[in-house]
């Protein structure tokens, strides 16, 4: 597990208990998925402080896992997906820092469903603390929380939905399972591929995408957003399907 320079750790956010490890770890959709995602896009809503039961309509929470101070790296691709989702749902300017859960949060609507978008202001292996705090504040169950994260076992360009289960070696997911006392959270797994040659997994996931990968990244992010929104809508119809898609 790679140690971060002090300057980068300081950039990971100043929330309480924000220290920790960078947490190294471990199908696509075509034009139809893109059209569906566009159809789902809703109008922005301001984030307001709330209390009490039944705080959100059944869209739930979408959390992008990553190292807050290491944006643009492979390991933080989940946060990049959240940024892309916020742009698509017209809330890119609506991010607010919420000290209660040590995260950047925004509310958006998609096809009549309200979604809480969340990016923890912590390092990867403590992401679960922010996500669990937000779940309590907004009265969400574990199965209402989508975790968006990188996946070494899938090539760049491959996106899959996994309905619950183990962390599969991913420290961010492991943190969420521990903090929420549940493994029922659905996951959006975004492939980043494995390093080649003598490159270690730690240095690979904590490094930025290569120039060639950057050329494909916007398409991958759009693909992940389309996959996520399609699944959210199908679950709320409902149209459940077990297992791992993609």
Short mmCIF file of C-alpha atoms in Angstrom, two decimals:
data_model
loop_
_atom_site.label_atom_id
_atom_site.label_comp_id
_atom_site.label_asym_id
_atom_site.label_seq_id
_atom_site.Cartn_x
_atom_site.Cartn_y
_atom_site.Cartn_z
CA UNK A 1 0.00 0.00 0.00
CA UNK A 2 1.57 3.25 -1.15
CA UNK A 3 2.41 6.05 1.30
CA UNK A 4 1.32 9.51 0.21
CA UNK A 5 3.55 12.59 0.34
CA UNK A 6 2.59 14.95 3.17
CA UNK A 7 1.55 17.66 0.73
CA UNK A 8 -0.91 15.35 -0.99
CA UNK A 9 -2.32 14.04 2.27
CA UNK A 10 -2.97 17.62 3.38
CA UNK A 11 -4.91 18.19 0.18
CA UNK A 12 -7.20 15.27 0.95
CA UNK A 13 -9.51 17.45 3.03
CA UNK A 14 -9.54 18.92 6.52
CA UNK A 15 -12.51 17.05 7.91
CA UNK A 16 -12.20 15.34 11.23
CA UNK A 17 -10.77 11.81 11.00
CA UNK A 18 -9.75 12.42 7.41
CA UNK A 19 -6.39 10.66 7.69
CA UNK A 20 -5.78 7.20 6.29
CA UNK A 21 -4.38 5.21 3.44
CA UNK A 22 -4.90 5.91 -0.24
CA UNK A 23 -6.37 2.42 -0.26
CA UNK A 24 -5.18 0.67 -3.40
CA UNK A 25 -7.18 -2.30 -4.58
CA UNK A 26 -7.53 -4.82 -6.02
CA UNK A 27 -20.26 -3.45 -20.31
CA UNK A 28 -20.50 -0.96 -21.89
CA UNK A 29 -23.64 0.76 -23.22
CA UNK A 30 -24.13 1.99 -26.76
CA UNK A 31 -26.16 4.81 -28.24
CA UNK A 32 -29.34 3.46 -26.65
CA UNK A 33 -27.86 3.82 -23.16
CA UNK A 34 -26.73 7.36 -23.92
CA UNK A 35 -30.21 8.28 -25.15
CA UNK A 36 -31.77 6.78 -22.03
CA UNK A 37 -29.40 8.72 -19.79
CA UNK A 38 -30.31 11.92 -21.63
CA UNK A 39 -34.00 11.15 -21.15
CA UNK A 40 -33.43 10.72 -17.41
CA UNK A 41 -31.68 14.05 -16.90
CA UNK A 42 -33.68 16.32 -14.58
CA UNK A 43 -33.63 19.87 -13.29
CA UNK A 44 -31.28 20.91 -10.52
CA UNK A 45 -32.51 21.38 -6.97
CA UNK A 46 -30.69 23.35 -4.29
CA UNK A 47 -29.20 21.33 -1.46
CA UNK A 48 -30.94 22.15 1.80
CA UNK A 49 -30.37 20.97 5.34
CA UNK A 50 -33.08 18.51 6.37
CA UNK A 51 -33.99 16.38 9.34
CA UNK A 52 -36.52 13.65 10.04
CA UNK A 53 -37.77 10.53 8.21
CA UNK A 54 -38.54 10.08 4.51
CA UNK A 55 -36.04 12.71 3.39
CA UNK A 56 -35.55 11.52 -0.17
CA UNK A 57 -37.76 10.06 -2.84
CA UNK A 58 -36.61 6.56 -3.85
CA UNK A 59 -33.62 7.50 -6.01
CA UNK A 60 -31.09 7.06 -3.19
CA UNK A 61 -27.46 8.03 -2.87
CA UNK A 62 -24.74 7.78 -5.51
CA UNK A 63 -21.25 7.88 -4.01
CA UNK A 64 -18.05 8.20 -6.03
CA UNK A 65 -15.19 6.48 -4.23
CA UNK A 66 -11.66 7.84 -4.38
CA UNK A 67 -8.90 9.83 -2.72
CA UNK A 68 -10.19 13.38 -2.38
CA UNK A 69 -6.74 14.96 -2.74
CA UNK A 70 -5.77 12.81 -5.71
CA UNK A 71 -8.30 13.73 -8.38
CA UNK A 72 -7.60 12.54 -11.89
CA UNK A 73 -5.94 9.27 -10.85
CA UNK A 74 -7.18 5.83 -11.86
CA UNK A 75 -8.14 5.02 -8.28
CA UNK A 76 -10.40 8.08 -8.12
CA UNK A 77 -12.30 7.40 -11.34
CA UNK A 78 -15.47 6.97 -9.26
CA UNK A 79 -15.31 10.66 -8.38
CA UNK A 80 -14.82 11.52 -12.05
CA UNK A 81 -18.01 9.60 -12.84
CA UNK A 82 -19.85 11.68 -10.20
CA UNK A 83 -18.60 14.89 -11.79
CA UNK A 84 -19.85 13.66 -15.17
CA UNK A 85 -23.20 12.68 -13.63
CA UNK A 86 -23.56 16.10 -11.99
CA UNK A 87 -22.95 17.82 -15.34
CA UNK A 88 -25.52 15.63 -17.06
CA UNK A 89 -28.13 16.29 -14.36
CA UNK A 90 -27.40 20.05 -14.44
CA UNK A 91 -26.04 20.28 -10.87
CA UNK A 92 -22.34 20.76 -11.64
CA UNK A 93 -22.53 24.14 -9.92
CA UNK A 94 -24.52 22.75 -7.01
CA UNK A 95 -21.79 20.91 -5.09
CA UNK A 96 -21.59 21.98 -1.44
CA UNK A 97 -19.29 20.86 1.34
CA UNK A 98 -21.29 19.18 4.10
CA UNK A 99 -19.27 19.01 7.32
CA UNK A 100 -21.81 16.66 8.89
CA UNK A 101 -20.64 13.85 6.64
CA UNK A 102 -17.27 15.25 5.52
CA UNK A 103 -18.20 15.17 1.85
CA UNK A 104 -19.11 17.26 -1.16
CA UNK A 105 -22.81 16.73 -1.83
CA UNK A 106 -25.42 17.82 -4.36
CA UNK A 107 -29.06 16.96 -4.95
CA UNK A 108 -30.34 16.17 -8.41
CA UNK A 109 -33.47 14.72 -9.97
CA UNK A 110 -33.59 12.09 -12.70
CA UNK A 111 -36.92 11.09 -14.21
CA UNK A 112 -38.75 12.19 -11.08
CA UNK A 113 -36.35 10.45 -8.70
CA UNK A 114 -34.26 12.48 -6.28
CA UNK A 115 -30.59 11.50 -6.05
CA UNK A 116 -28.05 12.51 -3.43
CA UNK A 117 -24.65 12.77 -5.15
CA UNK A 118 -21.70 12.43 -2.80
CA UNK A 119 -17.90 12.62 -3.00
CA UNK A 120 -16.17 11.86 0.33
CA UNK A 121 -13.60 14.41 1.46
CA UNK A 122 -11.45 11.60 2.81
CA UNK A 123 -8.87 9.14 1.58
CA UNK A 124 -10.09 5.92 0.03
CA UNK A 125 -9.98 3.60 3.03
CA UNK A 126 -12.14 6.01 5.07
CA UNK A 127 -14.74 6.77 2.37
CA UNK A 128 -17.27 4.63 4.19
CA UNK A 129 -17.42 7.01 7.16
CA UNK A 130 -18.74 9.82 4.94
CA UNK A 131 -21.18 7.55 3.13
CA UNK A 132 -22.58 6.06 6.34
CA UNK A 133 -22.99 9.52 7.90
CA UNK A 134 -24.90 10.74 4.85
CA UNK A 135 -27.08 7.61 4.93
CA UNK A 136 -28.06 8.44 8.51
CA UNK A 137 -28.67 12.13 7.78
CA UNK A 138 -30.82 11.38 4.72
CA UNK A 139 -32.48 8.24 6.09
CA UNK A 140 -31.14 5.86 3.43
CA UNK A 141 -30.80 2.09 3.57
CA UNK A 142 -27.62 0.34 2.33
CA UNK A 143 -29.47 -1.03 -0.69
CA UNK A 144 -30.34 2.58 -1.66
CA UNK A 145 -26.65 3.51 -1.98
CA UNK A 146 -24.74 3.07 -5.22
CA UNK A 147 -20.94 2.86 -4.89
CA UNK A 148 -19.05 3.92 -8.03
CA UNK A 149 -15.45 2.71 -8.05
CA UNK A 150 -12.48 1.55 -10.11
CA UNK A 151 -11.98 -2.11 -10.99
CA UNK A 152 -8.57 -3.59 -11.82
CA UNK A 153 -10.11 -6.78 -13.18
CA UNK A 154 -11.94 -5.01 -16.00
CA UNK A 155 -10.30 -3.30 -18.94
CA UNK A 156 -10.75 0.43 -19.46
CA UNK A 157 -14.05 0.83 -21.28
CA UNK A 158 -15.82 -1.97 -19.42
CA UNK A 159 -18.52 -0.99 -16.94
CA UNK A 160 -20.61 -3.38 -14.86
CA UNK A 161 -23.26 -3.32 -12.14
CA UNK A 162 -22.71 -5.61 -9.15
CA UNK A 163 -25.54 -6.09 -6.67
CA UNK A 164 -23.93 -6.37 -3.27
CA UNK A 165 -21.41 -8.97 -2.18
CA UNK A 166 -17.82 -8.81 -1.00
CA UNK A 167 -15.37 -5.94 -1.46
CA UNK A 168 -13.29 -8.01 -3.91
CA UNK A 169 -10.11 -6.50 -2.47
CA UNK A 170 -11.18 -2.87 -2.88
CA UNK A 171 -10.39 -0.88 0.28
CA UNK A 172 -12.95 1.82 -0.43
CA UNK A 173 -15.74 -0.73 -0.76
CA UNK A 174 -14.44 -2.54 2.33
CA UNK A 175 -14.67 0.74 4.26
CA UNK A 176 -18.29 1.18 3.17
CA UNK A 177 -19.22 -2.37 4.16
CA UNK A 178 -17.66 -1.83 7.58
CA UNK A 179 -19.24 1.59 8.21
CA UNK A 180 -22.71 0.61 6.97
CA UNK A 181 -22.61 -2.88 8.56
CA UNK A 182 -23.92 -4.25 5.28
CA UNK A 183 -22.71 -5.53 1.91
CA UNK A 184 -26.01 -4.89 0.11
CA UNK A 185 -24.91 -1.70 -1.67
CA UNK A 186 -25.06 -1.98 -5.47
CA UNK A 187 -21.80 -1.04 -7.20
CA UNK A 188 -20.91 0.52 -10.53
CA UNK A 189 -17.55 -1.02 -11.39
CA UNK A 190 -15.50 1.04 -13.85
CA UNK A 191 -12.65 -0.86 -15.46
CA UNK A 192 -9.15 0.61 -15.32
CA UNK A 193 -7.21 -2.53 -16.33
CA UNK A 194 -4.08 -3.91 -14.70
CA UNK A 195 -0.52 -2.56 -14.89
CA UNK A 196 1.91 -4.08 -17.35
CA UNK A 197 5.53 -5.04 -16.87
CA UNK A 198 7.12 -4.25 -13.52
CA UNK A 199 4.74 -1.44 -12.58
CA UNK A 200 3.26 -2.08 -9.12
CA UNK A 201 -0.47 -1.97 -8.50
CA UNK A 202 0.02 0.83 -5.96
CA UNK A 203 1.87 3.15 -8.31
CA UNK A 204 -0.48 2.28 -11.16
CA UNK A 205 -3.77 3.11 -9.43
CA UNK A 206 -2.39 6.25 -7.77
CA UNK A 207 -1.11 7.62 -11.10
CA UNK A 208 -3.09 9.73 -13.59
CA UNK A 209 -4.54 8.11 -16.68
CA UNK A 210 -2.09 7.95 -19.58
CA UNK A 211 -2.47 10.22 -22.61
CA UNK A 212 -4.02 7.40 -24.60
CA UNK A 213 -6.42 6.58 -21.77
CA UNK A 214 -7.38 10.23 -21.40
CA UNK A 215 -8.59 10.21 -25.01
CA UNK A 216 -11.08 7.46 -24.12
CA UNK A 217 -11.98 8.63 -20.64
CA UNK A 218 -14.92 10.93 -21.48
CA UNK A 219 -16.59 8.10 -23.37
CA UNK A 220 -16.00 5.75 -20.42
CA UNK A 221 -17.46 8.27 -17.95
CA UNK A 222 -20.53 8.82 -20.13
CA UNK A 223 -20.92 5.05 -20.44
CA UNK A 224 -20.77 4.62 -16.65
CA UNK A 225 -23.37 7.37 -16.12
CA UNK A 226 -25.71 5.80 -18.68
CA UNK A 227 -25.34 2.38 -17.04
CA UNK A 228 -26.01 3.83 -13.59
CA UNK A 229 -29.09 5.84 -14.55
CA UNK A 230 -30.57 2.97 -16.49
CA UNK A 231 -30.20 0.69 -13.49
CA UNK A 232 -31.62 3.24 -11.03
CA UNK A 233 -34.73 3.63 -13.18
CA UNK A 234 -35.17 -0.12 -13.68
CA UNK A 235 -34.92 -0.75 -9.92
CA UNK A 236 -37.56 1.84 -9.18
CA UNK A 237 -39.99 0.53 -11.82
CA UNK A 238 -39.16 -2.08 -10.34
CA UNK A 239 -37.26 -4.50 -12.57
CA UNK A 240 -34.73 -6.29 -10.36
CA UNK A 241 -32.14 -8.65 -11.75
CA UNK A 242 -29.61 -10.53 -9.64
CA UNK A 243 -25.89 -10.88 -10.09
CA UNK A 244 -23.25 -9.00 -11.99
CA UNK A 245 -24.16 -7.20 -15.22
CA UNK A 246 -21.50 -6.55 -17.81
#
